[in-house]
Amino acid sequence: MTVKHMTSSSPTQALRHDWTRDEVEALLALPFPELIFRAQLAHRQYFDPTKVQISTLLSIKTGGCPEDCAYCPQSAHHDRDKEIEKLLPLEKVIADAKRAKEAGAGRFCMGAAWRAPKDRDLDPVCRMVEEVKALGLETCLTVGMLTPDQSKRLKDAGLDYYNHNLDTSEDFYGKIISTRTYQDRLDTLANVRDAGINVCCGGIIGMGEDVSDRASLLMTLANLPTHPESVPINLLVRVEGTPLADEEAVDPVTFARVIATARIIMPASHVRLAAGRENMSESDHALCFLAGANSIFWGERLLTTPNPKENSDRQLLNLLGMTPMMEKSEALAAS
Ligand code: SAM
Ligand code: DTB
Ligand code: SF4
C-alpha cells in the first residue's frame, strides 16, 4: 500500500534571510511539542517526511592536519599517536564509491585533513570527482579553504556539493580554533557559491557552547545570501586525546531542538543528522527525524570515527517506515 504523506495546508512561505539571534533563541526555547509541530509543518512544505537523503563519507587524506580544531582527531596539534595517511590512490576511491552506491548511497563525500589544498593537490582530487560522478553518484568534497580559481576547477570537474562548516558562533569560534578565522570560512563559502557549487554547511553541538552560540550559528547559516542546500548538524564525537574529549554530553531533546530550529528557519534545505549517531538509540534517531532531519551518513565509518552499520540503519528506517531519497527530484521544491 502506498501512503501519500500529508502536506502542510498553509502555502509555502518565502525563505527568510533576516533572522535575528533573539528570534532563533526563542525558537530553540519553545515548548518541545510546539517546536516539533512547527518543524513538521515546515518540513512538509518542501519535502516528503518519509524520505531520507543518504550520503557516504570517505577520508581521502587522513591525519596530520596543521589546523588546531579542538574537536578534531585529525589535528596534528593534539597528542594522538595516530598514523598519517597520504592521499588515497584513485582506484581505492572508485572501489569505495562503487560499494557505497551498491549499499544505497546517493551522494559520495570525500574529505581531506588539509587546511587548504595546494593547486597541485587539486589535480588528483579533480580526477576523483570526475570518476565518482561517472558512477552516477552525486559528488561532495571537503578539503579545507578554497580560492575562487580552485572552486571553479572543482565545478568544472563535476563537483555537486562542497562541505565547509561554520561549526559554531563567531563569538565562540576563537575558543575552538586559533589557526583560522570565521571570516576565512565565510570567504570560502562565498567562493564555492560563486562557482555554482551547492553548499553543505553546518556545525557541531556539544563543544561547551551555550544556547546563544547555537542560535547565532543557526542565524548565520540562515542569513547567508542563499541557504546551504545541506545543513549537517553534528553531535560532538568526543575523541580521546582531543581537548574536547571530556566535554559534557548533550541530551537528545536539546539536540533535537537544534535540528527542529534548523528545519524551521531553512525549510528547503536537507538537514543532516550527521556525526554522533553511533551512541544514539532508535528513539533518539526517531526524535531527530520528527524534528525534521532528512539526511544521514550511511556506512560504518565517518572520516576516522565509527558510524552505525548499514544493516542497523536499514532496520532503523524499516522500523520507522522511512525510505532512502534516491533522486534529487524527490525533494519537492528545494531551492
Ligand atoms: N579539513 C576540512 C575542514 O575542516 O573543513 C575538512 C574535514 S573536517 C574533518 C570536516 C568537519 O568534520 C568539520 O568541519 C567538523 O564540523 C566535523 N568534525 C570533525 N571532527 C568532529 C568531531 N569529533 N565530532 C563532530 N564533528 C566533527
Ligand atoms: C560533516 O559535517 N560531518 C562529517 C562531514 N561533514 C565531513 C565529518 C564528521 C567527522 C567526525 C569525526 C571523524 O570521523 O573523524
Ligand atoms: Fe584539519 Fe578539518 Fe580537522 Fe580542522 S576539522 S583539524 S581543518 S581536518
mmCIF file of C-alpha atoms and ligand atoms in Angstrom:
data_model
loop_
_atom_site.group_PDB
_atom_site.id
_atom_site.type_symbol
_atom_site.label_atom_id
_atom_site.label_comp_id
_atom_site.label_asym_id
_atom_site.label_seq_id
_atom_site.Cartn_x
_atom_site.Cartn_y
_atom_site.Cartn_z
ATOM 1 C CA MET A 1 0.000 0.000 0.000
ATOM 2 C CA THR A 2 1.324 3.429 -0.864
ATOM 3 C CA VAL A 3 0.563 6.111 1.697
ATOM 4 C CA LYS A 4 0.810 9.635 0.421
ATOM 5 C CA HIS A 5 2.313 11.916 3.032
ATOM 6 C CA MET A 6 0.186 14.782 4.281
ATOM 7 C CA THR A 7 1.387 18.155 3.118
ATOM 8 C CA SER A 8 1.079 21.328 5.127
ATOM 9 C CA SER A 9 -2.148 23.176 4.392
ATOM 10 C CA SER A 10 -0.566 26.623 4.543
ATOM 11 C CA PRO A 11 1.072 27.972 1.382
ATOM 12 C CA THR A 12 4.848 27.718 1.092
ATOM 13 C CA GLN A 13 6.426 30.623 2.950
ATOM 14 C CA ALA A 14 9.155 32.678 1.290
ATOM 15 C CA LEU A 15 12.611 31.744 2.555
ATOM 16 C CA ARG A 16 13.870 34.315 5.037
ATOM 17 C CA HIS A 17 17.412 35.655 5.339
ATOM 18 C CA ASP A 18 16.856 38.253 8.058
ATOM 19 C CA TRP A 19 16.642 36.191 11.242
ATOM 20 C CA THR A 20 17.745 37.825 14.482
ATOM 21 C CA ARG A 21 19.528 35.905 17.207
ATOM 22 C CA ASP A 22 16.669 36.627 19.613
ATOM 23 C CA GLU A 23 14.141 35.099 17.212
ATOM 24 C CA VAL A 24 16.239 31.964 16.776
ATOM 25 C CA GLU A 25 16.850 31.695 20.514
ATOM 26 C CA ALA A 26 13.088 31.977 21.082
ATOM 27 C CA LEU A 27 12.502 29.072 18.673
ATOM 28 C CA LEU A 28 15.118 26.941 20.472
ATOM 29 C CA ALA A 29 13.306 27.653 23.762
ATOM 30 C CA LEU A 30 9.749 26.837 22.595
ATOM 31 C CA PRO A 31 7.851 24.141 24.492
ATOM 32 C CA PHE A 32 9.045 20.939 22.790
ATOM 33 C CA PRO A 33 5.672 19.847 21.341
ATOM 34 C CA GLU A 34 5.149 23.292 19.816
ATOM 35 C CA LEU A 35 8.672 23.350 18.346
ATOM 36 C CA ILE A 36 8.275 19.886 16.792
ATOM 37 C CA PHE A 37 4.849 20.794 15.367
ATOM 38 C CA ARG A 38 6.261 23.900 13.686
ATOM 39 C CA ALA A 39 9.241 21.949 12.362
ATOM 40 C CA GLN A 40 6.933 19.320 10.876
ATOM 41 C CA LEU A 41 4.811 21.962 9.161
ATOM 42 C CA ALA A 42 7.957 23.495 7.660
ATOM 43 C CA HIS A 43 9.305 20.061 6.634
ATOM 44 C CA ARG A 44 6.124 19.128 4.753
ATOM 45 C CA GLN A 45 6.127 22.353 2.778
ATOM 46 C CA TYR A 46 9.245 21.220 0.923
ATOM 47 C CA PHE A 47 9.817 17.500 1.449
ATOM 48 C CA ASP A 48 8.219 14.113 1.767
ATOM 49 C CA PRO A 49 8.871 13.464 5.509
ATOM 50 C CA THR A 50 9.253 9.719 4.908
ATOM 51 C CA LYS A 51 12.332 10.166 2.694
ATOM 52 C CA VAL A 52 15.952 10.353 3.859
ATOM 53 C CA GLN A 53 18.871 11.533 1.735
ATOM 54 C CA ILE A 54 21.827 9.150 2.065
ATOM 55 C CA SER A 55 25.493 10.177 1.843
ATOM 56 C CA THR A 56 28.607 8.079 2.391
ATOM 57 C CA LEU A 57 31.914 9.514 3.603
ATOM 58 C CA LEU A 58 35.453 8.559 2.693
ATOM 59 C CA SER A 59 38.586 10.096 4.161
ATOM 60 C CA ILE A 60 40.863 10.502 1.124
ATOM 61 C CA LYS A 61 43.724 12.024 3.164
ATOM 62 C CA THR A 62 43.798 11.265 6.870
ATOM 63 C CA GLY A 63 45.547 12.947 9.811
ATOM 64 C CA GLY A 64 48.433 15.353 10.304
ATOM 65 C CA CYS A 65 46.340 18.477 9.709
ATOM 66 C CA PRO A 66 48.083 21.788 10.564
ATOM 67 C CA GLU A 67 44.848 23.346 11.931
ATOM 68 C CA ASP A 68 44.165 23.187 15.673
ATOM 69 C CA CYS A 69 40.394 22.498 15.710
ATOM 70 C CA ALA A 70 39.818 21.354 19.314
ATOM 71 C CA TYR A 71 37.202 18.747 18.357
ATOM 72 C CA CYS A 72 39.152 17.055 15.592
ATOM 73 C CA PRO A 73 41.046 13.762 15.887
ATOM 74 C CA GLN A 74 42.986 14.640 12.718
ATOM 75 C CA SER A 75 44.700 17.782 14.025
ATOM 76 C CA ALA A 76 48.494 17.462 14.340
ATOM 77 C CA HIS A 77 48.271 19.732 17.418
ATOM 78 C CA HIS A 78 46.685 17.064 19.596
ATOM 79 C CA ASP A 79 48.678 14.437 21.360
ATOM 80 C CA ARG A 80 47.442 11.427 19.465
ATOM 81 C CA ASP A 81 49.654 8.637 18.284
ATOM 82 C CA LYS A 82 47.849 8.132 15.013
ATOM 83 C CA GLU A 83 49.188 7.228 11.615
ATOM 84 C CA ILE A 84 49.134 9.876 8.939
ATOM 85 C CA GLU A 85 47.975 8.632 5.549
ATOM 86 C CA LYS A 86 48.863 10.092 2.169
ATOM 87 C CA LEU A 87 46.220 10.890 -0.443
ATOM 88 C CA LEU A 88 44.454 7.634 -1.369
ATOM 89 C CA PRO A 89 45.005 6.209 -4.848
ATOM 90 C CA LEU A 90 42.209 6.833 -7.368
ATOM 91 C CA GLU A 91 41.417 3.103 -7.694
ATOM 92 C CA LYS A 92 40.704 2.779 -3.965
ATOM 93 C CA VAL A 93 38.365 5.791 -4.084
ATOM 94 C CA ILE A 94 36.470 4.369 -7.086
ATOM 95 C CA ALA A 95 36.130 0.960 -5.406
ATOM 96 C CA ASP A 96 34.742 2.560 -2.235
ATOM 97 C CA ALA A 97 32.346 4.742 -4.204
ATOM 98 C CA LYS A 98 31.026 1.683 -6.093
ATOM 99 C CA ARG A 99 30.479 -0.097 -2.794
ATOM 100 C CA ALA A 100 28.652 2.938 -1.363
ATOM 101 C CA LYS A 101 26.393 3.112 -4.415
ATOM 102 C CA GLU A 102 25.544 -0.595 -4.171
ATOM 103 C CA ALA A 103 24.726 -0.085 -0.477
ATOM 104 C CA GLY A 104 22.195 2.623 -1.378
ATOM 105 C CA ALA A 105 24.062 5.931 -1.093
ATOM 106 C CA GLY A 106 23.052 8.732 -3.448
ATOM 107 C CA ARG A 107 25.969 11.018 -2.617
ATOM 108 C CA PHE A 108 29.654 10.269 -2.036
ATOM 109 C CA CYS A 109 31.552 12.747 0.141
ATOM 110 C CA MET A 110 35.353 12.812 0.122
ATOM 111 C CA GLY A 111 37.216 14.541 2.977
ATOM 112 C CA ALA A 112 40.857 15.546 3.389
ATOM 113 C CA ALA A 113 42.687 16.703 6.527
ATOM 114 C CA TRP A 114 44.050 19.823 4.859
ATOM 115 C CA ARG A 115 43.983 23.470 5.926
ATOM 116 C CA ALA A 116 43.717 24.326 2.230
ATOM 117 C CA PRO A 117 44.720 22.294 -0.831
ATOM 118 C CA LYS A 118 47.742 23.359 -2.879
ATOM 119 C CA ASP A 119 46.931 23.874 -6.546
ATOM 120 C CA ARG A 120 48.876 20.715 -7.393
ATOM 121 C CA ASP A 121 46.818 18.710 -4.851
ATOM 122 C CA LEU A 122 43.717 19.529 -6.835
ATOM 123 C CA ASP A 123 44.729 17.550 -9.966
ATOM 124 C CA PRO A 124 44.215 14.106 -8.373
ATOM 125 C CA VAL A 125 41.193 15.361 -6.423
ATOM 126 C CA CYS A 126 39.525 16.583 -9.645
ATOM 127 C CA ARG A 127 40.108 13.112 -11.156
ATOM 128 C CA MET A 128 38.392 11.558 -8.139
ATOM 129 C CA VAL A 129 35.413 13.884 -8.555
ATOM 130 C CA GLU A 130 35.162 13.050 -12.289
ATOM 131 C CA GLU A 131 35.322 9.292 -11.705
ATOM 132 C CA VAL A 132 32.836 9.254 -8.808
ATOM 133 C CA LYS A 133 30.437 11.394 -10.810
ATOM 134 C CA ALA A 134 30.763 8.967 -13.751
ATOM 135 C CA LEU A 135 29.408 6.208 -11.470
ATOM 136 C CA GLY A 136 26.129 8.133 -11.254
ATOM 137 C CA LEU A 137 26.665 9.383 -7.703
ATOM 138 C CA GLU A 138 26.344 12.970 -6.530
ATOM 139 C CA THR A 139 29.794 14.229 -5.559
ATOM 140 C CA CYS A 140 30.711 16.105 -2.393
ATOM 141 C CA LEU A 141 34.114 17.250 -1.188
ATOM 142 C CA THR A 142 35.533 18.780 1.993
ATOM 143 C CA VAL A 143 39.216 19.671 1.744
ATOM 144 C CA GLY A 144 39.552 23.000 3.591
ATOM 145 C CA MET A 145 39.749 26.566 2.340
ATOM 146 C CA LEU A 146 39.402 27.192 -1.410
ATOM 147 C CA THR A 147 40.272 30.128 -3.652
ATOM 148 C CA PRO A 148 37.846 31.285 -6.374
ATOM 149 C CA ASP A 149 40.001 29.577 -9.059
ATOM 150 C CA GLN A 150 40.162 26.290 -7.164
ATOM 151 C CA SER A 151 36.378 26.389 -6.721
ATOM 152 C CA LYS A 152 35.921 26.855 -10.481
ATOM 153 C CA ARG A 153 38.254 23.931 -11.234
ATOM 154 C CA LEU A 154 36.215 21.679 -8.967
ATOM 155 C CA LYS A 155 32.953 22.837 -10.533
ATOM 156 C CA ASP A 156 34.369 22.028 -13.991
ATOM 157 C CA ALA A 157 35.346 18.546 -12.732
ATOM 158 C CA GLY A 158 31.686 17.940 -11.869
ATOM 159 C CA LEU A 159 31.573 18.694 -8.155
ATOM 160 C CA ASP A 160 27.965 18.923 -6.922
ATOM 161 C CA TYR A 161 28.466 19.884 -3.232
ATOM 162 C CA TYR A 162 31.219 21.393 -1.103
ATOM 163 C CA ASN A 163 31.138 20.845 2.677
ATOM 164 C CA HIS A 164 32.663 23.629 4.767
ATOM 165 C CA ASN A 165 31.228 24.035 8.253
ATOM 166 C CA LEU A 166 30.988 27.202 10.353
ATOM 167 C CA ASP A 167 30.940 24.810 13.320
ATOM 168 C CA THR A 168 29.758 27.309 15.975
ATOM 169 C CA SER A 169 29.033 31.004 16.608
ATOM 170 C CA GLU A 170 31.515 33.671 15.587
ATOM 171 C CA ASP A 171 31.953 34.582 19.297
ATOM 172 C CA PHE A 172 32.759 31.022 20.401
ATOM 173 C CA TYR A 173 34.898 30.189 17.354
ATOM 174 C CA GLY A 174 38.157 31.509 18.861
ATOM 175 C CA LYS A 175 37.787 29.104 21.806
ATOM 176 C CA ILE A 176 37.751 26.140 19.428
ATOM 177 C CA ILE A 177 40.141 27.104 16.600
ATOM 178 C CA SER A 178 43.015 29.600 16.593
ATOM 179 C CA THR A 179 44.623 28.855 13.227
ATOM 180 C CA ARG A 180 41.910 30.448 11.048
ATOM 181 C CA THR A 181 39.090 32.951 11.418
ATOM 182 C CA TYR A 182 35.330 32.837 10.972
ATOM 183 C CA GLN A 183 35.785 35.228 8.048
ATOM 184 C CA ASP A 184 38.144 32.701 6.359
ATOM 185 C CA ARG A 185 35.272 30.198 6.487
ATOM 186 C CA LEU A 186 32.740 32.709 5.118
ATOM 187 C CA ASP A 187 35.130 33.647 2.286
ATOM 188 C CA THR A 188 35.434 30.014 1.132
ATOM 189 C CA LEU A 189 31.662 29.581 1.319
ATOM 190 C CA ALA A 190 31.256 32.625 -0.947
ATOM 191 C CA ASN A 191 33.893 31.305 -3.399
ATOM 192 C CA VAL A 192 32.139 27.937 -3.600
ATOM 193 C CA ARG A 193 28.711 29.549 -4.062
ATOM 194 C CA ASP A 194 30.042 31.923 -6.756
ATOM 195 C CA ALA A 195 31.467 28.947 -8.671
ATOM 196 C CA GLY A 196 27.957 27.442 -8.837
ATOM 197 C CA ILE A 197 28.615 24.532 -6.456
ATOM 198 C CA ASN A 198 25.915 23.583 -3.923
ATOM 199 C CA VAL A 199 26.884 24.441 -0.357
ATOM 200 C CA CYS A 200 26.883 21.977 2.557
ATOM 201 C CA CYS A 201 27.450 23.919 5.765
ATOM 202 C CA GLY A 202 26.545 23.287 9.381
ATOM 203 C CA GLY A 203 28.128 22.878 12.772
ATOM 204 C CA ILE A 204 28.816 20.869 15.896
ATOM 205 C CA ILE A 205 26.735 20.776 19.079
ATOM 206 C CA GLY A 206 28.282 19.834 22.422
ATOM 207 C CA MET A 207 31.595 21.725 22.406
ATOM 208 C CA GLY A 208 30.745 23.749 25.540
ATOM 209 C CA GLU A 209 28.849 26.438 23.631
ATOM 210 C CA ASP A 210 25.744 27.986 25.189
ATOM 211 C CA VAL A 211 22.286 28.342 23.736
ATOM 212 C CA SER A 212 23.004 31.798 22.333
ATOM 213 C CA ASP A 213 26.016 30.379 20.429
ATOM 214 C CA ARG A 214 23.721 27.729 18.930
ATOM 215 C CA ALA A 215 21.214 30.421 17.973
ATOM 216 C CA SER A 216 23.960 32.552 16.482
ATOM 217 C CA LEU A 217 25.322 29.667 14.365
ATOM 218 C CA LEU A 218 21.845 28.845 13.022
ATOM 219 C CA MET A 219 21.126 32.530 12.380
ATOM 220 C CA THR A 220 24.379 32.941 10.414
ATOM 221 C CA LEU A 221 23.585 29.872 8.283
ATOM 222 C CA ALA A 222 20.041 31.067 7.527
ATOM 223 C CA ASN A 223 21.183 34.622 6.773
ATOM 224 C CA LEU A 224 23.718 33.563 4.124
ATOM 225 C CA PRO A 225 22.642 35.020 0.738
ATOM 226 C CA THR A 226 21.354 31.524 -0.198
ATOM 227 C CA HIS A 227 20.564 28.862 2.395
ATOM 228 C CA PRO A 228 23.078 25.976 2.277
ATOM 229 C CA GLU A 229 21.428 23.137 0.338
ATOM 230 C CA SER A 230 22.673 20.742 3.040
ATOM 231 C CA VAL A 231 22.980 21.599 6.732
ATOM 232 C CA PRO A 232 24.884 18.938 8.706
ATOM 233 C CA ILE A 233 24.220 19.101 12.443
ATOM 234 C CA ASN A 234 26.990 17.110 14.135
ATOM 235 C CA LEU A 235 26.839 15.962 17.727
ATOM 236 C CA LEU A 236 30.421 16.198 19.004
ATOM 237 C CA VAL A 237 32.216 12.840 18.842
ATOM 238 C CA ARG A 238 34.356 13.076 21.975
ATOM 239 C CA VAL A 239 37.636 11.557 20.855
ATOM 240 C CA GLU A 240 40.302 10.693 23.403
ATOM 241 C CA GLY A 241 43.418 12.839 23.040
ATOM 242 C CA THR A 242 41.498 15.874 21.752
ATOM 243 C CA PRO A 243 40.960 18.886 24.060
ATOM 244 C CA LEU A 244 37.176 18.286 23.991
ATOM 245 C CA ALA A 245 37.356 14.615 24.974
ATOM 246 C CA ASP A 246 35.773 15.280 28.386
ATOM 247 C CA GLU A 247 33.024 17.689 27.354
ATOM 248 C CA GLU A 248 29.643 17.040 28.914
ATOM 249 C CA ALA A 249 27.214 15.008 26.792
ATOM 250 C CA VAL A 250 24.271 16.856 25.228
ATOM 251 C CA ASP A 251 20.858 15.351 25.935
ATOM 252 C CA PRO A 252 18.822 14.098 22.951
ATOM 253 C CA VAL A 253 15.997 16.623 23.413
ATOM 254 C CA THR A 254 18.397 19.574 23.375
ATOM 255 C CA PHE A 255 19.997 18.171 20.211
ATOM 256 C CA ALA A 256 16.597 17.635 18.573
ATOM 257 C CA ARG A 257 15.738 21.270 19.370
ATOM 258 C CA VAL A 258 18.694 22.396 17.238
ATOM 259 C CA ILE A 259 17.559 20.172 14.360
ATOM 260 C CA ALA A 260 13.973 21.444 14.601
ATOM 261 C CA THR A 261 15.093 25.062 14.632
ATOM 262 C CA ALA A 262 17.345 24.488 11.601
ATOM 263 C CA ARG A 263 14.355 22.893 9.834
ATOM 264 C CA ILE A 264 12.097 25.871 10.597
ATOM 265 C CA ILE A 265 14.494 28.597 9.500
ATOM 266 C CA MET A 266 15.942 26.721 6.475
ATOM 267 C CA PRO A 267 12.850 24.719 5.419
ATOM 268 C CA ALA A 268 14.001 23.873 1.886
ATOM 269 C CA SER A 269 17.422 22.548 2.937
ATOM 270 C CA HIS A 270 18.408 18.985 3.683
ATOM 271 C CA VAL A 271 19.090 18.963 7.422
ATOM 272 C CA ARG A 272 21.549 16.174 8.167
ATOM 273 C CA LEU A 273 21.716 14.225 11.378
ATOM 274 C CA ALA A 274 25.489 13.964 10.901
ATOM 275 C CA ALA A 275 28.226 12.821 13.320
ATOM 276 C CA GLY A 276 27.335 11.394 16.724
ATOM 277 C CA ARG A 277 24.772 8.731 15.748
ATOM 278 C CA GLU A 278 26.896 5.832 16.976
ATOM 279 C CA ASN A 279 25.676 6.256 20.559
ATOM 280 C CA MET A 280 22.103 7.280 19.750
ATOM 281 C CA SER A 281 19.224 4.914 20.434
ATOM 282 C CA GLU A 282 16.487 4.213 17.894
ATOM 283 C CA SER A 283 14.201 6.562 19.786
ATOM 284 C CA ASP A 284 16.849 9.338 19.776
ATOM 285 C CA HIS A 285 17.033 8.916 15.998
ATOM 286 C CA ALA A 286 13.243 8.977 15.743
ATOM 287 C CA LEU A 287 13.164 12.235 17.693
ATOM 288 C CA CYS A 288 15.602 13.827 15.223
ATOM 289 C CA PHE A 289 13.577 12.662 12.193
ATOM 290 C CA LEU A 290 10.386 14.002 13.813
ATOM 291 C CA ALA A 291 12.256 17.276 14.322
ATOM 292 C CA GLY A 292 12.872 17.475 10.568
ATOM 293 C CA ALA A 293 16.204 15.770 9.909
ATOM 294 C CA ASN A 294 16.093 14.228 6.428
ATOM 295 C CA SER A 295 19.642 13.167 5.693
ATOM 296 C CA ILE A 296 22.225 10.861 7.273
ATOM 297 C CA PHE A 297 25.686 9.458 6.659
ATOM 298 C CA TRP A 298 25.484 5.776 5.774
ATOM 299 C CA GLY A 299 28.360 3.335 6.286
ATOM 300 C CA GLU A 300 30.304 2.130 9.277
ATOM 301 C CA ARG A 301 32.861 4.947 9.360
ATOM 302 C CA LEU A 302 32.545 8.719 9.226
ATOM 303 C CA LEU A 303 36.037 10.052 8.423
ATOM 304 C CA THR A 304 38.002 8.403 11.241
ATOM 305 C CA THR A 305 35.347 7.523 13.857
ATOM 306 C CA PRO A 306 32.617 4.848 13.849
ATOM 307 C CA ASN A 307 29.094 5.289 12.489
ATOM 308 C CA PRO A 308 26.209 2.777 12.745
ATOM 309 C CA LYS A 309 26.472 -0.233 10.417
ATOM 310 C CA GLU A 310 24.352 -0.169 7.249
ATOM 311 C CA ASN A 311 22.294 -3.080 8.485
ATOM 312 C CA SER A 312 21.298 -1.344 11.691
ATOM 313 C CA ASP A 313 20.394 1.789 9.697
ATOM 314 C CA ARG A 314 18.262 -0.346 7.341
ATOM 315 C CA GLN A 315 16.494 -1.798 10.384
ATOM 316 C CA LEU A 316 16.008 1.679 11.797
ATOM 317 C CA LEU A 317 14.458 3.020 8.580
ATOM 318 C CA ASN A 318 12.233 -0.059 8.325
ATOM 319 C CA LEU A 319 11.101 0.386 11.898
ATOM 320 C CA LEU A 320 10.151 3.987 11.150
ATOM 321 C CA GLY A 321 8.623 3.253 7.724
ATOM 322 C CA MET A 322 11.120 5.597 6.078
ATOM 323 C CA THR A 323 12.991 5.065 2.802
ATOM 324 C CA PRO A 324 16.100 6.462 1.078
ATOM 325 C CA MET A 325 15.645 9.508 -1.114
ATOM 326 C CA MET A 326 17.412 8.347 -4.264
ATOM 327 C CA GLU A 327 16.530 11.107 -6.661
ATOM 328 C CA LYS A 328 17.122 14.805 -6.329
ATOM 329 C CA SER A 329 13.588 15.265 -7.685
ATOM 330 C CA GLU A 330 12.244 13.613 -4.544
ATOM 331 C CA ALA A 331 12.886 16.881 -2.745
ATOM 332 C CA LEU A 332 9.579 18.549 -3.534
ATOM 333 C CA ALA A 333 10.752 22.070 -4.180
ATOM 334 C CA ALA A 334 14.201 22.504 -2.681
ATOM 335 C CA SER A 335 15.763 25.796 -3.733
HETATM 336 N N1 SAM B 1 39.669 19.835 6.865
HETATM 337 C C1 SAM B 1 38.434 20.191 6.297
HETATM 338 C C2 SAM B 1 37.668 21.197 7.104
HETATM 339 O O1 SAM B 1 37.926 21.347 8.275
HETATM 340 O O2 SAM B 1 36.787 21.835 6.532
HETATM 341 C C3 SAM B 1 37.529 19.011 6.021
HETATM 342 C C4 SAM B 1 37.430 17.875 7.008
HETATM 343 S S1 SAM B 1 36.761 18.274 8.613
HETATM 344 C C5 SAM B 1 37.072 16.767 9.486
HETATM 345 C C6 SAM B 1 35.010 18.323 8.343
HETATM 346 C C7 SAM B 1 34.123 18.606 9.502
HETATM 347 O O3 SAM B 1 34.015 17.478 10.335
HETATM 348 C C8 SAM B 1 34.499 19.711 10.462
HETATM 349 O O4 SAM B 1 34.206 20.974 9.985
HETATM 350 C C9 SAM B 1 33.650 19.389 11.677
HETATM 351 O O5 SAM B 1 32.422 20.054 11.597
HETATM 352 C C10 SAM B 1 33.439 17.872 11.561
HETATM 353 N N2 SAM B 1 34.084 17.165 12.665
HETATM 354 C C11 SAM B 1 35.406 16.923 12.815
HETATM 355 N N3 SAM B 1 35.651 16.277 13.968
HETATM 356 C C12 SAM B 1 34.457 16.103 14.571
HETATM 357 C C13 SAM B 1 34.045 15.512 15.796
HETATM 358 N N4 SAM B 1 34.927 14.984 16.646
HETATM 359 N N5 SAM B 1 32.732 15.491 16.100
HETATM 360 C C14 SAM B 1 31.827 16.040 15.255
HETATM 361 N N6 SAM B 1 32.158 16.618 14.076
HETATM 362 C C15 SAM B 1 33.455 16.654 13.749
HETATM 363 C C1 DTB B 2 30.218 16.971 8.494
HETATM 364 O O1 DTB B 2 29.564 17.971 8.843
HETATM 365 N N1 DTB B 2 30.430 15.903 9.247
HETATM 366 C C2 DTB B 2 31.273 14.935 8.572
HETATM 367 C C3 DTB B 2 31.440 15.567 7.163
HETATM 368 N N2 DTB B 2 30.797 16.837 7.307
HETATM 369 C C4 DTB B 2 32.750 15.668 6.541
HETATM 370 C C5 DTB B 2 32.540 14.632 9.296
HETATM 371 C C6 DTB B 2 32.337 14.149 10.707
HETATM 372 C C7 DTB B 2 33.667 13.774 11.246
HETATM 373 C C8 DTB B 2 33.577 13.141 12.606
HETATM 374 C C9 DTB B 2 34.908 12.801 13.156
HETATM 375 C C10 DTB B 2 35.683 11.800 12.346
HETATM 376 O O2 DTB B 2 35.121 10.753 11.920
HETATM 377 O O3 DTB B 2 36.891 11.989 12.158
HETATM 378 FE FE1 SF4 B 3 42.015 19.861 9.939
HETATM 379 FE FE2 SF4 B 3 39.457 19.905 9.178
HETATM 380 FE FE3 SF4 B 3 40.232 18.535 11.373
HETATM 381 FE FE4 SF4 B 3 40.264 21.171 11.452
HETATM 382 S S1 SF4 B 3 38.452 19.884 11.169
HETATM 383 S S2 SF4 B 3 41.908 19.806 12.173
HETATM 384 S S3 SF4 B 3 40.840 21.657 9.346
HETATM 385 S S4 SF4 B 3 40.796 18.084 9.268
#
